[in-house]
PDB file of C-alpha atoms in Angstrom:
ATOM      1  CA  UNK A   1      39.511 -46.932   2.730  1.00 55.00           C
ATOM      2  CA  UNK A   2      39.516 -48.633  -0.550  1.00 61.00           C
ATOM      3  CA  UNK A   3      37.784 -49.457  -3.145  1.00 61.00           C
ATOM      4  CA  UNK A   4      36.805 -52.545  -1.135  1.00 65.00           C
ATOM      5  CA  UNK A   5      35.403 -50.225   2.080  1.00 63.00           C
ATOM      6  CA  UNK A   6      32.261 -50.758   3.030  1.00 65.00           C
ATOM      7  CA  UNK A   7      32.422 -47.517   5.232  1.00 66.00           C
ATOM      8  CA  UNK A   8      35.171 -45.363   6.656  1.00 65.00           C
ATOM      9  CA  UNK A   9      34.673 -43.983  10.111  1.00 66.00           C
ATOM     10  CA  UNK A  10      35.967 -40.552  11.117  1.00 65.00           C
ATOM     11  CA  UNK A  11      35.617 -38.250  14.425  1.00 64.00           C
ATOM     12  CA  UNK A  12      36.929 -35.617  15.869  1.00 62.00           C
ATOM     13  CA  UNK A  13      36.760 -31.551  16.086  1.00 63.00           C
ATOM     14  CA  UNK A  14      37.191 -31.252  13.049  1.00 61.00           C
ATOM     15  CA  UNK A  15      37.312 -33.155   9.770  1.00 61.00           C
ATOM     16  CA  UNK A  16      38.695 -32.742   6.565  1.00 62.00           C
ATOM     17  CA  UNK A  17      38.086 -33.414   3.215  1.00 60.00           C
ATOM     18  CA  UNK A  18      40.576 -33.215   0.039  1.00 57.00           C
ATOM     19  CA  UNK A  19      43.757 -30.469  -0.547  1.00 54.00           C
ATOM     20  CA  UNK A  20      44.349 -27.781  -2.483  1.00 58.00           C
ATOM     21  CA  UNK A  21      43.970 -30.191  -5.728  1.00 58.00           C
ATOM     22  CA  UNK A  22      40.893 -31.477  -6.974  1.00 59.00           C
ATOM     23  CA  UNK A  23      39.006 -33.880  -5.015  1.00 57.00           C
ATOM     24  CA  UNK A  24      36.829 -36.484  -6.778  1.00 61.00           C
ATOM     25  CA  UNK A  25      34.829 -38.257  -5.183  1.00 62.00           C
ATOM     26  CA  UNK A  26      32.681 -40.847  -6.970  1.00 63.00           C
ATOM     27  CA  UNK A  27      29.642 -42.232  -5.108  1.00 64.00           C
ATOM     28  CA  UNK A  28      27.586 -43.761  -7.547  1.00 65.00           C
ATOM     29  CA  UNK A  29      24.350 -45.345  -6.429  1.00 65.00           C
ATOM     30  CA  UNK A  30      24.759 -44.351  -2.547  1.00 69.00           C
ATOM     31  CA  UNK A  31      23.165 -42.205  -0.267  1.00 72.00           C
ATOM     32  CA  UNK A  32      25.607 -39.670   1.308  1.00 73.00           C
ATOM     33  CA  UNK A  33      24.143 -38.871   5.193  1.00 74.00           C
ATOM     34  CA  UNK A  34      26.063 -36.335   7.239  1.00 75.00           C
ATOM     35  CA  UNK A  35      24.271 -35.849  10.489  1.00 76.00           C
ATOM     36  CA  UNK A  36      25.723 -32.818  13.280  1.00 76.00           C
ATOM     37  CA  UNK A  37      24.835 -31.216  16.423  1.00 80.00           C
ATOM     38  CA  UNK A  38      26.937 -28.626  16.008  1.00 79.00           C
ATOM     39  CA  UNK A  39      27.217 -26.242  12.272  1.00 80.00           C
ATOM     40  CA  UNK A  40      28.125 -28.033   8.634  1.00 79.00           C
ATOM     41  CA  UNK A  41      29.941 -25.355   6.447  1.00 79.00           C
ATOM     42  CA  UNK A  42      30.272 -25.549   3.448  1.00 80.00           C
ATOM     43  CA  UNK A  43      32.917 -22.962   2.120  1.00 80.00           C
ATOM     44  CA  UNK A  44      34.052 -22.205  -1.556  1.00 79.00           C
ATOM     45  CA  UNK A  45      36.070 -19.639  -3.008  1.00 81.00           C
ATOM     46  CA  UNK A  46      34.327 -20.278  -6.686  1.00 85.00           C
ATOM     47  CA  UNK A  47      30.842 -21.715  -6.005  1.00 84.00           C
ATOM     48  CA  UNK A  48      28.955 -24.353  -4.381  1.00 83.00           C
ATOM     49  CA  UNK A  49      26.632 -26.297  -7.454  1.00 84.00           C
ATOM     50  CA  UNK A  50      24.067 -28.587  -5.888  1.00 84.00           C
ATOM     51  CA  UNK A  51      22.214 -30.871  -8.848  1.00 85.00           C
ATOM     52  CA  UNK A  52      19.973 -33.893  -8.301  1.00 84.00           C
ATOM     53  CA  UNK A  53      17.201 -35.546 -10.438  1.00 86.00           C
ATOM     54  CA  UNK A  54      14.965 -36.213  -7.950  1.00 88.00           C
ATOM     55  CA  UNK A  55      14.390 -32.179  -6.406  1.00 87.00           C
ATOM     56  CA  UNK A  56      16.717 -30.471  -4.219  1.00 88.00           C
ATOM     57  CA  UNK A  57      14.636 -29.470  -0.009  1.00 89.00           C
ATOM     58  CA  UNK A  58      16.280 -27.062   2.196  1.00 89.00           C
ATOM     59  CA  UNK A  59      14.708 -27.772   5.895  1.00 88.00           C
ATOM     60  CA  UNK A  60      15.368 -26.937   9.198  1.00 87.00           C
ATOM     61  CA  UNK A  61      13.675 -28.566  12.276  1.00 86.00           C
ATOM     62  CA  UNK A  62      10.940 -26.912  14.498  1.00 86.00           C
ATOM     63  CA  UNK A  63      10.409 -23.345  13.939  1.00 89.00           C
ATOM     64  CA  UNK A  64      14.188 -22.276  13.282  1.00 89.00           C
ATOM     65  CA  UNK A  65      14.257 -19.943  10.492  1.00 90.00           C
ATOM     66  CA  UNK A  66      15.895 -20.473   7.067  1.00 90.00           C
ATOM     67  CA  UNK A  67      18.380 -18.458   5.472  1.00 90.00           C
ATOM     68  CA  UNK A  68      19.376 -17.589   2.749  1.00 90.00           C
ATOM     69  CA  UNK A  69      22.018 -14.563   2.365  1.00 90.00           C
ATOM     70  CA  UNK A  70      21.601 -13.302   6.007  1.00 89.00           C
ATOM     71  CA  UNK A  71      25.401 -12.311   5.714  1.00 90.00           C
ATOM     72  CA  UNK A  72      26.669  -9.116   5.061  1.00 92.00           C
ATOM     73  CA  UNK A  73      28.036  -9.402   1.604  1.00 90.00           C
ATOM     74  CA  UNK A  74      25.686  -7.245  -1.059  1.00 92.00           C
ATOM     75  CA  UNK A  75      25.707  -9.959  -3.644  1.00 90.00           C
ATOM     76  CA  UNK A  76      22.269 -10.482  -5.697  1.00 91.00           C
ATOM     77  CA  UNK A  77      19.995 -13.391  -4.903  1.00 91.00           C
ATOM     78  CA  UNK A  78      18.192 -14.868  -7.583  1.00 90.00           C
ATOM     79  CA  UNK A  79      15.563 -18.116  -7.588  1.00 90.00           C
ATOM     80  CA  UNK A  80      14.555 -19.240 -11.059  1.00 88.00           C
ATOM     81  CA  UNK A  81      16.275 -16.594 -12.703  1.00 88.00           C
ATOM     82  CA  UNK A  82      17.997 -18.725 -15.898  1.00 89.00           C
ATOM     83  CA  UNK A  83      16.553 -18.710 -18.826  1.00 89.00           C
ATOM     84  CA  UNK A  84      13.907 -21.364 -18.544  1.00 89.00           C
ATOM     85  CA  UNK A  85      10.110 -22.242 -18.282  1.00 88.00           C
ATOM     86  CA  UNK A  86       9.797 -22.018 -14.335  1.00 88.00           C
ATOM     87  CA  UNK A  87       6.734 -21.274 -12.108  1.00 90.00           C
ATOM     88  CA  UNK A  88       8.417 -20.156  -9.195  1.00 89.00           C
ATOM     89  CA  UNK A  89       6.340 -20.776  -5.595  1.00 90.00           C
ATOM     90  CA  UNK A  90       6.769 -18.309  -2.914  1.00 90.00           C
ATOM     91  CA  UNK A  91       4.183 -19.252  -0.421  1.00 88.00           C
ATOM     92  CA  UNK A  92       1.481 -21.362   0.549  1.00 89.00           C
ATOM     93  CA  UNK A  93      -1.932 -21.025   0.454  1.00 87.00           C
ATOM     94  CA  UNK A  94      -1.855 -21.722   4.543  1.00 90.00           C
ATOM     95  CA  UNK A  95       1.180 -19.058   4.878  1.00 88.00           C
ATOM     96  CA  UNK A  96       0.588 -16.409   7.243  1.00 89.00           C
ATOM     97  CA  UNK A  97       1.948 -13.639   5.221  1.00 90.00           C
ATOM     98  CA  UNK A  98       4.261 -12.714   2.403  1.00 89.00           C
ATOM     99  CA  UNK A  99       7.183  -9.961   3.015  1.00 91.00           C
ATOM    100  CA  UNK A 100       8.448  -7.981   0.295  1.00 90.00           C
ATOM    101  CA  UNK A 101      10.518  -5.355   2.124  1.00 91.00           C
ATOM    102  CA  UNK A 102      12.850  -3.499  -0.225  1.00 91.00           C
ATOM    103  CA  UNK A 103      13.839   0.516  -0.974  1.00 92.00           C
ATOM    104  CA  UNK A 104      12.157  -0.404  -4.338  1.00 92.00           C
ATOM    105  CA  UNK A 105       9.687  -3.350  -5.060  1.00 91.00           C
ATOM    106  CA  UNK A 106       9.865  -4.246  -8.833  1.00 91.00           C
ATOM    107  CA  UNK A 107       7.424  -6.410 -10.762  1.00 90.00           C
ATOM    108  CA  UNK A 108       7.291  -6.923 -14.589  1.00 90.00           C
ATOM    109  CA  UNK A 109       5.774  -9.321 -16.606  1.00 89.00           C
ATOM    110  CA  UNK A 110       5.564  -9.720 -20.365  1.00 89.00           C
ATOM    111  CA  UNK A 111       2.080 -10.637 -20.042  1.00 90.00           C
ATOM    112  CA  UNK A 112      -0.229 -10.207 -17.290  1.00 90.00           C
ATOM    113  CA  UNK A 113      -0.453  -9.120 -13.729  1.00 90.00           C
ATOM    114  CA  UNK A 114      -3.246 -10.545 -11.740  1.00 91.00           C
ATOM    115  CA  UNK A 115      -3.673  -9.342  -7.817  1.00 90.00           C
ATOM    116  CA  UNK A 116      -6.398 -11.727  -6.732  1.00 89.00           C
ATOM    117  CA  UNK A 117      -7.443 -11.345  -2.871  1.00 88.00           C
ATOM    118  CA  UNK A 118      -9.886 -13.076  -1.379  1.00 88.00           C
ATOM    119  CA  UNK A 119     -10.990 -10.013   1.308  1.00 91.00           C
ATOM    120  CA  UNK A 120     -10.018  -6.529  -0.310  1.00 90.00           C
ATOM    121  CA  UNK A 121      -6.537  -4.861  -2.387  1.00 91.00           C
ATOM    122  CA  UNK A 122      -5.331  -1.612  -0.190  1.00 91.00           C
ATOM    123  CA  UNK A 123      -3.044   0.519  -2.213  1.00 90.00           C
ATOM    124  CA  UNK A 124      -1.111   3.218   0.116  1.00 90.00           C
ATOM    125  CA  UNK A 125       1.689   5.054  -0.492  1.00 91.00           C
ATOM    126  CA  UNK A 126       2.533   8.007   1.357  1.00 92.00           C
ATOM    127  CA  UNK A 127       3.242  10.863  -2.118  1.00 92.00           C
ATOM    128  CA  UNK A 128       0.073   9.374  -3.982  1.00 90.00           C
ATOM    129  CA  UNK A 129      -0.347   6.312  -6.268  1.00 91.00           C
ATOM    130  CA  UNK A 130      -0.872   6.602  -9.827  1.00 91.00           C
ATOM    131  CA  UNK A 131      -2.290   4.079 -12.075  1.00 91.00           C
ATOM    132  CA  UNK A 132      -1.567   4.411 -15.577  1.00 90.00           C
ATOM    133  CA  UNK A 133      -1.278   2.502 -19.354  1.00 89.00           C
ATOM    134  CA  UNK A 134       1.283   2.220 -22.308  1.00 87.00           C
ATOM    135  CA  UNK A 135       1.146   3.765 -25.051  1.00 86.00           C
ATOM    136  CA  UNK A 136      -2.621   4.532 -26.051  1.00 89.00           C
ATOM    137  CA  UNK A 137      -3.994   1.403 -23.847  1.00 89.00           C
ATOM    138  CA  UNK A 138      -7.646   1.921 -22.237  1.00 90.00           C
ATOM    139  CA  UNK A 139      -7.462   1.948 -18.003  1.00 91.00           C
ATOM    140  CA  UNK A 140     -10.901   0.023 -17.292  1.00 91.00           C
ATOM    141  CA  UNK A 141     -12.324   0.562 -13.533  1.00 91.00           C
ATOM    142  CA  UNK A 142     -15.331  -1.743 -13.190  1.00 91.00           C
ATOM    143  CA  UNK A 143     -16.027  -3.500 -17.129  1.00 91.00           C
ATOM    144  CA  UNK A 144     -16.170  -6.986 -15.062  1.00 91.00           C
ATOM    145  CA  UNK A 145     -19.669  -8.195 -14.943  1.00 93.00           C
ATOM    146  CA  UNK A 146     -20.148  -7.850 -10.616  1.00 91.00           C
ATOM    147  CA  UNK A 147     -22.567  -5.668  -9.437  1.00 93.00           C
ATOM    148  CA  UNK A 148     -20.395  -3.735  -6.678  1.00 91.00           C
ATOM    149  CA  UNK A 149     -20.661  -0.232  -6.286  1.00 92.00           C
ATOM    150  CA  UNK A 150     -17.344   1.738  -7.659  1.00 92.00           C
ATOM    151  CA  UNK A 151     -16.889   4.573  -4.662  1.00 91.00           C
ATOM    152  CA  UNK A 152     -14.333   7.366  -5.752  1.00 90.00           C
ATOM    153  CA  UNK A 153     -13.642   9.697  -3.018  1.00 89.00           C
ATOM    154  CA  UNK A 154     -16.363   8.304  -0.825  1.00 89.00           C
ATOM    155  CA  UNK A 155     -14.911   8.537   2.424  1.00 89.00           C
ATOM    156  CA  UNK A 156     -15.527  11.138   5.273  1.00 91.00           C
ATOM    157  CA  UNK A 157     -12.426  13.824   4.133  1.00 90.00           C
ATOM    158  CA  UNK A 158     -12.601  17.034   2.114  1.00 90.00           C
ATOM    159  CA  UNK A 159     -11.248  15.662  -0.885  1.00 89.00           C
ATOM    160  CA  UNK A 160     -10.420  17.949  -4.652  1.00 91.00           C
ATOM    161  CA  UNK A 161     -12.229  15.427  -7.486  1.00 89.00           C
ATOM    162  CA  UNK A 162     -10.737  15.680 -10.775  1.00 88.00           C
ATOM    163  CA  UNK A 163     -12.378  13.996 -13.591  1.00 87.00           C
ATOM    164  CA  UNK A 164     -10.751  14.726 -16.874  1.00 85.00           C
ATOM    165  CA  UNK A 165      -9.066  18.327 -17.882  1.00 86.00           C
ATOM    166  CA  UNK A 166      -9.359  20.972 -19.859  1.00 83.00           C
ATOM    167  CA  UNK A 167      -8.120  19.630 -22.518  1.00 84.00           C
ATOM    168  CA  UNK A 168     -10.213  16.367 -22.205  1.00 82.00           C
ATOM    169  CA  UNK A 169     -12.255  15.653 -25.597  1.00 82.00           C
ATOM    170  CA  UNK A 170     -14.968  13.684 -23.292  1.00 81.00           C
ATOM    171  CA  UNK A 171     -15.931  13.622 -19.972  1.00 77.00           C
ATOM    172  CA  UNK A 172     -19.168  11.797 -19.654  1.00 74.00           C
TER     173      UNK A 172
END
């Protein structure tokens, strides 16, 4: 093609654009559409950057999965990790589940972590559940204005319930 061309058509089993040198394509004000009946592979030795002024969508047709980081490489997967004020949303109110599977899950906030469920929040662990505060901050249980019961050790199991210790200043 040339600068006056309105289209460049290429047919074949494989098509290569570029060379070992830097390739720059300036397609100002134009759309680029790539359609394939098989796989489209993008491979770079350094990085692939995708930038858009109106958003980037990654979707799949039908019920096929959208996979990110599913190869056997061990590099980190970063989402919203730059030093900018973003809201990172995972899932939707209509989602049936959001699974987080790992050997260790850390949630760190510089302010408040809110867990809100319409039915229940159930914390289970095989070696115990610890609720602690940093410094001299209080641990509050049932301090809102709701009138629900506070149950501790109320299941039908033989448990030892310990409140305070020998060094406690006061136990009401």
